[in-house]
Coordinates of C-alpha atoms in Angstrom, one line a residue:
M1121 CA 164.9 -66.8 203.5
R1122 CA 168.0 -64.8 203.3
P1123 CA 167.4 -61.1 201.7
G1124 CA 168.2 -60.1 198.4
P1125 CA 171.8 -59.0 197.7
A1126 CA 171.2 -54.8 198.0
A1127 CA 170.1 -55.8 201.3
A1128 CA 173.4 -56.5 202.5
W1129 CA 175.1 -53.5 202.5
D1130 CA 173.6 -51.0 204.6
R1131 CA 176.0 -49.1 205.5
A1132 CA 175.6 -46.3 207.0
G1133 CA 173.1 -48.2 209.9
A1134 CA 175.6 -50.6 210.5
R1135 CA 178.4 -48.3 211.8
E1136 CA 175.5 -46.7 214.2
T1137 CA 175.1 -49.9 215.4
L1138 CA 178.3 -51.1 215.7
E1139 CA 178.5 -48.3 218.1
R1140 CA 175.5 -48.7 220.3
K1141 CA 176.0 -52.6 220.9
A1142 CA 178.1 -54.7 222.6
W1143 CA 179.0 -58.0 221.3
D1144 CA 179.9 -61.4 221.6
V1145 CA 182.6 -61.3 218.7
V1146 CA 184.3 -58.3 217.1
V1147 CA 186.1 -59.8 214.2
I1148 CA 188.9 -57.4 213.3
G1149 CA 189.6 -58.1 209.1
G1150 CA 187.9 -58.1 205.9
G1151 CA 189.9 -60.4 204.1
V1152 CA 188.8 -64.1 203.7
T1153 CA 189.6 -65.4 206.8
G1154 CA 188.2 -62.4 209.5
A1155 CA 185.2 -62.3 206.5
G1156 CA 185.0 -66.6 207.1
V1157 CA 185.1 -66.0 210.9
A1158 CA 182.6 -64.0 211.0
R1159 CA 180.0 -65.7 209.1
D1160 CA 181.1 -68.7 210.8
A1161 CA 180.3 -67.1 214.5
V1162 CA 176.7 -65.8 213.3
L1163 CA 175.3 -68.9 212.1
R1164 CA 176.5 -70.7 215.2
G1165 CA 174.2 -67.9 216.9
L1166 CA 176.4 -65.3 217.8
S1167 CA 176.1 -61.7 217.8
V1168 CA 178.9 -60.4 215.7
A1169 CA 180.7 -57.0 214.7
L1170 CA 182.5 -57.3 211.6
V1171 CA 185.1 -54.2 210.9
E1172 CA 187.4 -53.8 208.2
A1173 CA 189.9 -50.7 208.0
G1174 CA 190.0 -51.0 203.9
D1175 CA 188.2 -52.2 201.2
W1176 CA 187.1 -56.3 202.4
G1177 CA 189.7 -58.0 200.5
S1178 CA 192.0 -55.4 199.8
G1179 CA 194.7 -56.7 201.4
A1180 CA 196.3 -60.7 201.0
S1181 CA 193.4 -62.0 199.9
S1182 CA 192.9 -59.9 196.4
R1183 CA 196.5 -60.7 195.6
T1184 CA 196.9 -64.6 195.4
T1185 CA 197.4 -66.3 192.2
K1186 CA 194.1 -67.2 192.5
F1187 CA 193.7 -71.0 192.5
A1188 CA 191.5 -73.1 195.1
H1189 CA 194.3 -76.3 195.2
G1190 CA 196.1 -78.5 197.4
G1191 CA 199.4 -77.5 197.3
L1192 CA 201.0 -79.7 195.0
R1193 CA 204.5 -78.1 195.4
Y1194 CA 204.1 -78.8 199.7
L1195 CA 204.4 -82.5 199.0
E1196 CA 208.2 -82.5 198.4
H1197 CA 208.0 -80.8 202.3
L1198 CA 206.0 -84.0 203.3
D1199 CA 202.5 -81.6 204.0
L1200 CA 200.6 -84.5 203.4
D1201 CA 198.0 -83.1 206.3
L1202 CA 197.9 -80.0 205.0
V1203 CA 197.2 -81.2 201.4
R1204 CA 194.8 -83.3 202.5
T1205 CA 192.9 -80.6 204.3
A1206 CA 193.2 -78.2 201.2
L1207 CA 192.2 -80.7 198.6
A1208 CA 188.9 -81.0 201.5
E1209 CA 188.3 -77.6 201.4
R1210 CA 188.8 -77.3 197.5
A1211 CA 185.6 -79.8 197.3
V1212 CA 184.0 -77.4 200.1
L1213 CA 184.1 -74.5 197.8
L1214 CA 182.6 -76.5 194.7
S1215 CA 180.0 -77.4 196.9
I1216 CA 179.0 -73.9 198.6
A1217 CA 180.0 -71.5 195.6
P1218 CA 180.3 -73.6 192.4
H1219 CA 179.8 -70.2 190.3
L1220 CA 183.5 -68.7 191.9
V1221 CA 185.4 -71.8 191.3
R1222 CA 186.2 -73.0 188.0
P1223 CA 187.8 -76.6 187.7
V1224 CA 190.8 -77.0 184.8
P1225 CA 193.7 -79.0 183.6
F1226 CA 197.8 -78.5 185.1
L1227 CA 199.9 -79.0 183.3
I1228 CA 203.7 -79.5 185.1
P1229 CA 206.4 -80.7 182.5
A1230 CA 208.7 -82.7 183.8
V1231 CA 212.1 -81.7 182.8
R1232 CA 216.2 -83.5 183.4
G1233 CA 217.7 -81.5 185.5
S1234 CA 215.3 -80.1 187.6
L1235 CA 212.1 -81.9 188.0
P1236 CA 212.5 -85.9 186.9
I1237 CA 209.0 -87.6 185.3
W1238 CA 209.7 -90.1 188.3
K1239 CA 209.3 -87.5 190.8
V1240 CA 206.3 -86.1 188.6
R1241 CA 204.6 -89.5 188.5
A1242 CA 204.4 -90.2 192.6
G1243 CA 203.8 -86.8 193.5
L1244 CA 200.9 -86.8 191.2
R1245 CA 199.4 -90.3 192.4
I1246 CA 200.4 -89.3 196.0
Y1247 CA 197.9 -86.2 195.2
D1248 CA 195.5 -88.4 193.9
A1249 CA 195.4 -90.6 196.8
L1250 CA 195.2 -87.8 199.4
A1251 CA 191.9 -86.0 197.5
A1252 CA 190.3 -89.5 197.6
G1253 CA 186.5 -88.9 196.8
A1254 CA 187.1 -85.5 196.0
R1255 CA 189.6 -86.2 192.7
L1256 CA 188.8 -83.9 189.6
G1257 CA 189.4 -87.0 187.4
R1258 CA 192.9 -89.2 187.3
H1259 CA 196.0 -87.8 186.7
R1260 CA 197.8 -88.8 183.0
I1261 CA 201.5 -88.8 182.3
L1262 CA 202.7 -87.7 179.3
D1263 CA 205.7 -88.4 177.2
A1264 CA 207.7 -85.7 175.7
G1265 CA 205.7 -85.6 172.3
Q1266 CA 202.6 -85.9 173.8
A1267 CA 203.8 -82.9 175.9
R1268 CA 204.3 -80.9 173.1
A1269 CA 201.4 -81.7 171.2
H1270 CA 199.4 -80.8 174.2
E1271 CA 201.5 -77.5 175.0
P1272 CA 203.5 -76.2 172.1
L1273 CA 205.2 -73.8 173.6
L1274 CA 207.0 -75.9 176.1
S1275 CA 210.5 -75.9 175.5
A1276 CA 211.8 -79.2 174.0
D1277 CA 215.5 -78.8 175.9
G1278 CA 215.5 -81.5 178.8
L1279 CA 211.9 -82.2 178.7
D1280 CA 211.1 -86.2 179.8
G1281 CA 207.2 -85.6 179.7
A1282 CA 204.9 -83.9 181.6
G1283 CA 201.8 -84.5 184.5
I1284 CA 198.4 -83.6 184.0
Y1285 CA 196.3 -83.0 186.7
G1286 CA 193.1 -81.5 187.9
D1287 CA 192.5 -78.2 190.3
C1288 CA 190.5 -75.0 190.3
L1289 CA 191.3 -71.7 189.4
I1290 CA 188.7 -69.3 191.7
R1291 CA 188.0 -65.6 191.7
D1292 CA 189.6 -64.7 194.9
A1293 CA 188.4 -61.0 195.3
R1294 CA 184.5 -62.4 194.8
L1295 CA 185.2 -65.1 197.8
V1296 CA 185.3 -62.5 200.8
I1297 CA 182.6 -60.0 199.1
E1298 CA 180.3 -62.8 198.7
T1299 CA 181.1 -64.4 202.5
V1300 CA 180.7 -60.9 203.8
A1301 CA 177.1 -60.7 201.6
D1302 CA 176.0 -63.7 203.2
A1303 CA 177.8 -62.6 206.8
R1304 CA 176.0 -60.0 206.9
R1305 CA 172.3 -61.3 205.4
S1306 CA 172.9 -63.7 208.4
G1307 CA 172.8 -61.1 210.9
V1308 CA 177.0 -59.6 211.1
V1309 CA 176.8 -56.1 211.5
A1310 CA 179.9 -55.3 209.3
A1311 CA 181.4 -52.1 207.7
S1312 CA 184.5 -51.4 205.8
R1313 CA 186.6 -48.4 206.2
L1314 CA 186.8 -48.5 209.9
A1315 CA 190.5 -48.5 211.5
V1316 CA 190.9 -49.6 215.0
R1317 CA 193.6 -47.7 216.8
E1318 CA 193.3 -49.2 220.1
V1319 CA 192.4 -51.6 222.6
E1320 CA 191.9 -52.0 225.8
R1321 CA 190.4 -54.6 229.1
W1322 CA 187.2 -53.8 230.3
D1323 CA 184.8 -55.9 232.6
G1324 CA 182.4 -57.2 229.4
G1325 CA 185.7 -58.5 227.3
W1326 CA 187.7 -55.6 225.5
L1327 CA 186.8 -51.6 224.1
G1328 CA 188.4 -50.5 220.8
D1329 CA 188.4 -47.0 219.9
V1330 CA 187.9 -46.9 216.1
E1331 CA 188.1 -44.1 213.2
D1332 CA 186.2 -44.4 210.3
R1333 CA 188.5 -43.4 207.7
R1334 CA 185.3 -42.0 206.0
D1335 CA 184.8 -39.0 208.2
G1336 CA 187.5 -38.9 211.1
S1337 CA 185.3 -39.3 213.6
R1338 CA 185.4 -41.6 216.7
F1339 CA 183.8 -44.1 218.2
T1340 CA 184.2 -47.3 221.3
L1341 CA 183.2 -50.4 220.0
R1342 CA 182.8 -53.4 222.7
G1343 CA 183.3 -57.1 222.3
A1344 CA 183.7 -59.6 224.9
V1345 CA 186.0 -61.4 222.5
W1346 CA 187.8 -60.3 220.0
V1347 CA 189.8 -62.2 216.6
N1348 CA 192.4 -60.4 215.3
A1349 CA 192.1 -61.3 211.5
T1350 CA 194.3 -58.7 209.9
G1351 CA 196.7 -61.5 208.0
P1352 CA 199.8 -59.2 207.2
W1353 CA 198.6 -56.6 209.1
T1354 CA 198.3 -59.1 212.0
D1355 CA 201.4 -58.1 214.4
R1356 CA 200.1 -54.3 214.9
L1357 CA 197.0 -55.6 216.3
R1358 CA 198.8 -58.2 218.8
R1359 CA 200.8 -55.3 219.7
L1360 CA 197.8 -53.5 220.7
A1361 CA 196.0 -56.0 223.0
A1362 CA 199.7 -57.2 224.4
P1363 CA 202.8 -54.7 224.0
G1364 CA 206.1 -56.0 224.2
V1365 CA 204.4 -59.6 222.4
P1366 CA 207.0 -61.3 219.8
P1367 CA 205.9 -61.1 216.8
L1368 CA 204.3 -64.1 215.3
L1369 CA 204.3 -63.7 211.4
E1370 CA 207.4 -63.8 209.0
P1371 CA 205.4 -61.7 205.9
T1372 CA 206.9 -63.0 202.4
K1373 CA 206.0 -60.8 199.1
G1374 CA 204.8 -62.5 196.2
I1375 CA 204.5 -60.5 192.6
H1376 CA 202.5 -62.0 189.2
V1377 CA 203.3 -59.9 186.4
V1378 CA 201.0 -59.9 183.5
L1379 CA 200.9 -59.7 179.7
P1380 CA 199.3 -60.0 176.8
W1381 CA 197.9 -63.5 175.6
T1382 CA 198.9 -63.2 172.6
S1383 CA 202.8 -62.8 173.8
V1384 CA 202.6 -66.5 176.5
P1385 CA 199.4 -67.8 174.6
V1386 CA 199.4 -71.1 176.6
R1387 CA 196.6 -73.1 176.5
D1388 CA 196.2 -74.0 180.2
P1389 CA 197.7 -73.1 183.5
V1390 CA 201.5 -74.8 183.4
A1391 CA 203.8 -75.3 186.5
L1392 CA 207.1 -74.2 185.5
T1393 CA 210.4 -75.2 187.6
A1394 CA 212.8 -72.1 187.8
A1395 CA 216.4 -73.0 188.6
D1396 CA 216.3 -72.4 192.1
G1397 CA 213.5 -75.2 192.1
R1398 CA 210.1 -73.2 193.0
L1399 CA 207.4 -73.3 191.0
V1400 CA 206.0 -70.7 189.1
F1401 CA 203.2 -71.1 187.2
A1402 CA 201.7 -69.3 184.0
V1403 CA 197.9 -69.2 184.2
P1404 CA 195.7 -68.5 181.1
E1405 CA 193.0 -65.5 182.0
G1406 CA 190.9 -63.8 179.2
G1407 CA 193.1 -61.8 176.9
W1408 CA 196.7 -62.0 179.6
T1409 CA 198.6 -64.8 181.0
Y1410 CA 199.9 -64.0 184.1
V1411 CA 203.0 -65.2 185.8
G1412 CA 203.6 -66.1 189.4
T1413 CA 204.4 -66.3 192.2
T1414 CA 207.8 -65.2 193.8
D1415 CA 208.0 -65.8 197.2
T1416 CA 210.5 -63.5 199.0
R1417 CA 211.4 -62.1 202.5
D1418 CA 211.5 -58.6 202.4
A1419 CA 211.9 -56.6 206.0
G1420 CA 209.8 -53.4 204.8
D1421 CA 206.7 -52.1 205.4
V1422 CA 203.6 -54.1 204.3
D1423 CA 201.8 -51.4 203.6
D1424 CA 204.4 -51.3 200.2
L1425 CA 202.9 -53.0 197.2
G1426 CA 205.9 -52.1 195.6
I1427 CA 206.9 -54.3 192.8
A1428 CA 211.0 -55.1 192.8
G1429 CA 212.1 -55.0 188.9
A1430 CA 214.0 -57.9 190.2
D1431 CA 211.3 -59.5 190.5
V1432 CA 209.9 -59.0 187.4
E1433 CA 213.4 -59.7 185.4
Y1434 CA 212.7 -63.4 187.7
L1435 CA 209.9 -64.3 186.2
L1436 CA 210.3 -63.1 183.0
A1437 CA 214.0 -65.4 183.0
V1438 CA 211.4 -68.8 184.0
L1439 CA 209.0 -68.1 181.2
G1440 CA 212.0 -67.5 178.8
A1441 CA 213.8 -70.7 179.9
A1442 CA 210.5 -73.5 180.3
L1443 CA 208.9 -71.9 177.2
D1444 CA 209.6 -71.0 174.0
V1445 CA 208.1 -67.2 174.0
D1446 CA 210.9 -64.5 174.5
P1447 CA 208.4 -62.1 176.4
G1448 CA 211.2 -59.2 177.7
P1449 CA 210.2 -56.7 180.1
P1450 CA 208.1 -54.3 177.5
A1451 CA 205.5 -57.2 176.5
V1452 CA 204.5 -57.0 180.5
A1453 CA 201.1 -54.6 180.6
G1454 CA 201.0 -55.3 184.5
A1455 CA 201.5 -56.6 187.6
W1456 CA 200.8 -57.3 191.2
A1457 CA 202.2 -57.5 194.7
G1458 CA 200.9 -59.0 197.7
W1459 CA 202.1 -60.2 201.5
R1460 CA 201.4 -63.7 202.9
P1461 CA 201.1 -63.7 206.3
L1462 CA 203.0 -66.5 207.3
V1463 CA 204.2 -67.9 210.2
R1464 CA 207.3 -67.1 211.5
S1465 CA 209.6 -70.5 210.9
G1466 CA 213.5 -69.5 211.8
D1467 CA 216.0 -69.4 208.9
R1468 CA 213.8 -71.9 206.7
D1469 CA 214.0 -70.9 203.2
P1470 CA 210.1 -68.5 202.5
D1471 CA 209.4 -71.4 200.4
A1472 CA 209.3 -74.2 202.7
I1473 CA 208.3 -72.5 204.9
P1474 CA 204.6 -74.4 206.6
R1475 CA 200.8 -72.8 205.1
D1476 CA 199.6 -74.0 208.4
E1477 CA 197.6 -71.5 210.7
A1478 CA 198.2 -70.6 213.4
I1479 CA 195.2 -69.3 216.6
E1480 CA 196.7 -67.8 219.7
E1481 CA 195.5 -66.7 222.8
T1482 CA 197.0 -63.2 222.6
A1483 CA 196.1 -61.5 225.8
P1484 CA 193.3 -63.4 227.5
G1485 CA 190.1 -63.2 225.5
F1486 CA 191.6 -61.7 222.2
L1487 CA 192.4 -64.5 219.3
T1488 CA 194.6 -64.2 216.7
V1489 CA 194.2 -66.2 213.8
A1490 CA 197.0 -66.7 211.0
G1491 CA 198.5 -68.4 208.3
G1492 CA 196.9 -70.8 206.1
K1493 CA 195.6 -70.6 202.8
L1494 CA 193.2 -69.1 201.1
T1495 CA 192.0 -72.3 200.2
T1496 CA 191.5 -74.0 203.6
Y1497 CA 189.8 -70.1 204.9
R1498 CA 186.9 -72.0 206.1
R1499 CA 188.7 -74.4 208.2
M1500 CA 190.7 -71.8 209.3
A1501 CA 187.3 -70.0 210.6
E1502 CA 185.7 -72.9 212.2
D1503 CA 189.1 -73.7 214.6
T1504 CA 188.5 -70.1 215.3
V1505 CA 185.0 -69.9 216.3
D1506 CA 185.5 -73.4 218.3
R1507 CA 187.5 -71.1 220.5
V1508 CA 185.6 -68.8 220.8
Q1509 CA 182.8 -70.5 222.4
E1510 CA 185.5 -71.9 224.8
L1511 CA 186.1 -68.1 225.8
L1512 CA 182.8 -67.5 226.0
G1513 CA 182.1 -70.7 227.7
R1514 CA 178.7 -71.7 225.4
A1515 CA 177.9 -75.5 224.1
A1516 CA 179.7 -75.4 220.8
G1517 CA 177.3 -74.7 218.5
R1518 CA 178.1 -76.9 215.3
C1519 CA 179.3 -75.4 212.2
V1520 CA 177.3 -75.1 208.9
T1521 CA 179.1 -73.7 206.6
S1522 CA 180.7 -76.5 205.0
V1523 CA 177.1 -77.6 203.6
R1524 CA 175.7 -73.8 203.7
P1525 CA 175.5 -72.4 199.9
L1526 CA 177.5 -68.9 199.9
V1527 CA 175.1 -67.6 197.7
P1528 CA 171.4 -67.9 198.3
S1529 CA 170.3 -70.5 196.0
T1530 CA 167.2 -69.0 194.1
P1531 CA 166.0 -69.6 190.7
E1532 CA 168.0 -67.3 188.4
G1533 CA 164.8 -66.1 186.8
A1534 CA 165.8 -64.5 183.0
G1535 CA 168.1 -66.3 181.1
P1536 CA 170.3 -63.9 178.9
P1537 CA 169.2 -62.6 175.8
R1538 CA 169.4 -64.8 172.1
G1539 CA 172.6 -63.9 171.2
T1540 CA 175.0 -62.9 174.7
P1541 CA 178.5 -64.0 173.9
P1542 CA 179.1 -67.5 175.9
E1543 CA 182.0 -65.6 178.2
T1544 CA 179.7 -62.9 178.5
V1545 CA 177.3 -65.2 179.9
A1546 CA 179.9 -67.0 182.1
R1547 CA 181.5 -63.9 183.2
V1548 CA 177.8 -62.6 184.4
R1549 CA 177.1 -66.1 186.1
E1550 CA 180.6 -66.3 188.0
L1551 CA 180.3 -63.1 189.3
F1552 CA 177.2 -62.8 190.6
G1553 CA 176.2 -66.1 191.1
P1554 CA 172.4 -67.1 191.3
D1555 CA 171.9 -63.7 191.1
A1556 CA 173.0 -63.5 187.5
G1557 CA 169.2 -63.5 186.6
S1558 CA 169.0 -59.7 187.7
I1559 CA 171.2 -58.7 185.3
F1560 CA 169.6 -60.9 182.5
A1561 CA 166.8 -59.5 183.1
Q1562 CA 167.9 -55.8 182.8
W1563 CA 169.6 -56.6 179.6
L1564 CA 166.3 -57.9 178.0
A1565 CA 164.5 -54.7 179.3
D1566 CA 167.1 -52.2 178.3
P1567 CA 169.2 -53.9 175.9
A1568 CA 171.8 -50.2 175.8
S1569 CA 172.8 -51.3 179.2
A1570 CA 174.0 -54.9 178.4
E1571 CA 176.9 -52.8 175.9
P1572 CA 180.4 -53.2 177.0
L1573 CA 180.6 -49.2 179.0
A1574 CA 183.5 -48.7 176.7
E1575 CA 186.4 -50.2 174.2
G1576 CA 188.6 -52.5 176.6
F1577 CA 186.2 -52.8 179.2
P1578 CA 183.9 -55.8 179.1
W1579 CA 181.5 -54.9 182.0
S1580 CA 177.9 -53.6 181.0
A1581 CA 175.9 -50.9 182.6
A1582 CA 173.7 -53.0 184.6
E1583 CA 176.7 -55.2 186.1
V1584 CA 178.6 -51.9 187.4
R1585 CA 175.2 -50.6 188.6
R1586 CA 174.4 -54.0 190.8
A1587 CA 178.4 -54.5 191.7
S1588 CA 178.2 -50.7 193.1
L1589 CA 175.8 -51.6 195.9
E1590 CA 178.2 -54.1 197.6
M1591 CA 179.7 -51.2 200.2
V1592 CA 181.4 -49.5 197.1
E1593 CA 183.7 -46.5 198.2
S1594 CA 186.0 -46.0 195.6
L1595 CA 186.6 -46.7 191.9
E1596 CA 189.1 -49.2 192.6
D1597 CA 187.0 -50.9 194.8
L1598 CA 184.3 -51.2 192.0
I1599 CA 186.7 -52.2 189.2
D1600 CA 189.2 -54.1 191.3
R1601 CA 187.8 -56.4 193.8
R1602 CA 183.7 -56.3 193.1
L1603 CA 184.1 -56.7 189.1
S1604 CA 186.8 -59.0 189.6
A1605 CA 189.3 -57.1 186.9
L1606 CA 192.3 -58.7 186.6
P1607 CA 194.8 -56.6 188.7
G1608 CA 197.7 -56.0 186.8
G1609 CA 196.8 -56.1 184.0
E1610 CA 196.4 -52.8 180.5
P1611 CA 195.9 -49.6 182.7
I1612 CA 191.8 -48.7 181.8
G1613 CA 191.1 -45.7 179.4
D1614 CA 189.2 -42.4 180.4
E1615 CA 186.4 -43.1 178.4
A1616 CA 186.0 -46.4 180.4
L1617 CA 186.5 -44.8 183.9
V1618 CA 184.4 -41.8 183.4
R1619 CA 181.8 -43.9 182.3
A1620 CA 181.6 -46.7 185.3
A1621 CA 182.2 -43.9 187.9
R1622 CA 178.7 -42.3 185.9
V1623 CA 176.8 -45.5 186.6
A1624 CA 178.6 -46.3 190.2
A1625 CA 178.0 -42.5 191.2
E1626 CA 174.1 -43.1 190.4
A1627 CA 173.9 -46.3 192.1
V1628 CA 175.5 -45.0 195.5
G1629 CA 174.5 -41.3 195.3
W1630 CA 178.0 -39.7 194.8
D1631 CA 177.3 -36.5 193.8
E1632 CA 179.2 -34.8 190.4
R1633 CA 182.7 -33.5 192.6
R1634 CA 183.2 -37.5 194.4
E1635 CA 182.8 -38.7 191.1
K1636 CA 185.5 -36.9 189.3
R1637 CA 187.6 -37.7 192.5
E1638 CA 187.0 -41.0 192.2
V1639 CA 188.1 -41.0 188.3
G1640 CA 191.2 -39.3 189.6
R1641 CA 192.2 -40.9 192.2
F1642 CA 192.1 -44.1 190.8
R1643 CA 194.1 -43.0 187.4
D1644 CA 197.0 -41.9 190.4
S1645 CA 196.6 -45.1 191.9
P1646 CA 198.7 -48.6 191.7
A1647 CA 195.2 -50.2 190.2
G1648 CA 195.6 -47.5 187.4
D1649 CA 199.1 -48.3 186.4
P1650 CA 200.6 -50.5 188.6
L1651 CA 204.3 -50.4 186.9
E1652 CA 204.2 -47.2 188.5
R1653 CA 204.6 -49.1 191.4
R1654 CA 207.6 -51.2 190.5
A1655 CA 211.1 -50.4 192.9

């Protein structure tokens, strides 16, 4: 039986063990791909170290459009294998992490001059066929009147009808957190805020000079095979192992804007065709609608998450052209930006660059895995660990990640107190899966722990306390990635920040000075007010 959730997050013990041992595999990067590689490797019997320079999932993995999908738009570029694989992996995610993946109907309007109805019909037929037995119901084609009845916000100009098809939303940051947690429960030794500064060969594989970003101390990390899974930062790490190696990636930046749902009250996710042919999605989420994404080449620093005003205006223009809404810039509550680690593909338009994975032996015993999609992370990890086993000269162990639940399947225990709003119960079950019962038990024992911490901040003290135990090092870790607050939403009020910091401090042992410092840092961070980062 796997240990409970709190036992999976001992950073102090992990930090000491990382330095003391030599590992079969060292994985650099704690996004969804690195976490998936570490989990798969340990479940095949390898000793695994996992280090992340920031927080788990704080790069590209928590800055997605939050879809677990096949990628309907990739059909236009005839990426049939990618779509088939992604649809199969969507089914796996629904099986191993059902609390994180939510099937919803998507609407794709057909508009004369941009997306003809015949193309919608053909694309959805192919999409259903590629999904085979993993379909989320059959698609439907609506005429213009039916489409407007289904989504009254659709502009009537040029509307020829629409298609409805099934796809999924996913809590992307929680997917990373729970993958890391299960990797640790299974034997991976992992710690965040550890940055690899240098690497060099040694007789047993590779040595790494690692900086602990909590206190500035350094130590040496040893491993037979290293896996670089650092997403947008891939080429930086590649150059440590092979100076002068040509770039592998061509990162693109994706922007999403967040508006109050009352400004764009769509009923379900809607795929909108921009004037340049790109699909942009408007997605309702709680009291918000988020819209994205852009996909632009940017030669800037991948550490820069600044949001260009032109990108915001582009997304608002798409909304205004496709829907009967007029959301000007004042309606924008926030925004978020993320870098996609796309593999280089010459001069192709960014939207046409394949989302295929690349697994490269950058130097002997030093693998790099890059590209792919959030939905296909598990398959990428499986392919990578196959290569790791080849390099180690071991017989291929059986991959079990397609059938092993991400969260231990334990009885939920206590149900929610009578009268708890259904949306509150759903949120707790989505965040914590089978462990939701521990939250409900606290609520029953202490009704005050079930109350929202502040107006506009729906999470309770019990939820904050439970989430704080997941190797939280800052309020941003807690609010953005553990509680899965929609990034880019309305800035969180001071009362909520102070109360959340107090609960977190009690859970993880911050002193009063650290507690106040975390509140100040959050206020000054992009998470505190994302639009301050607009370029």
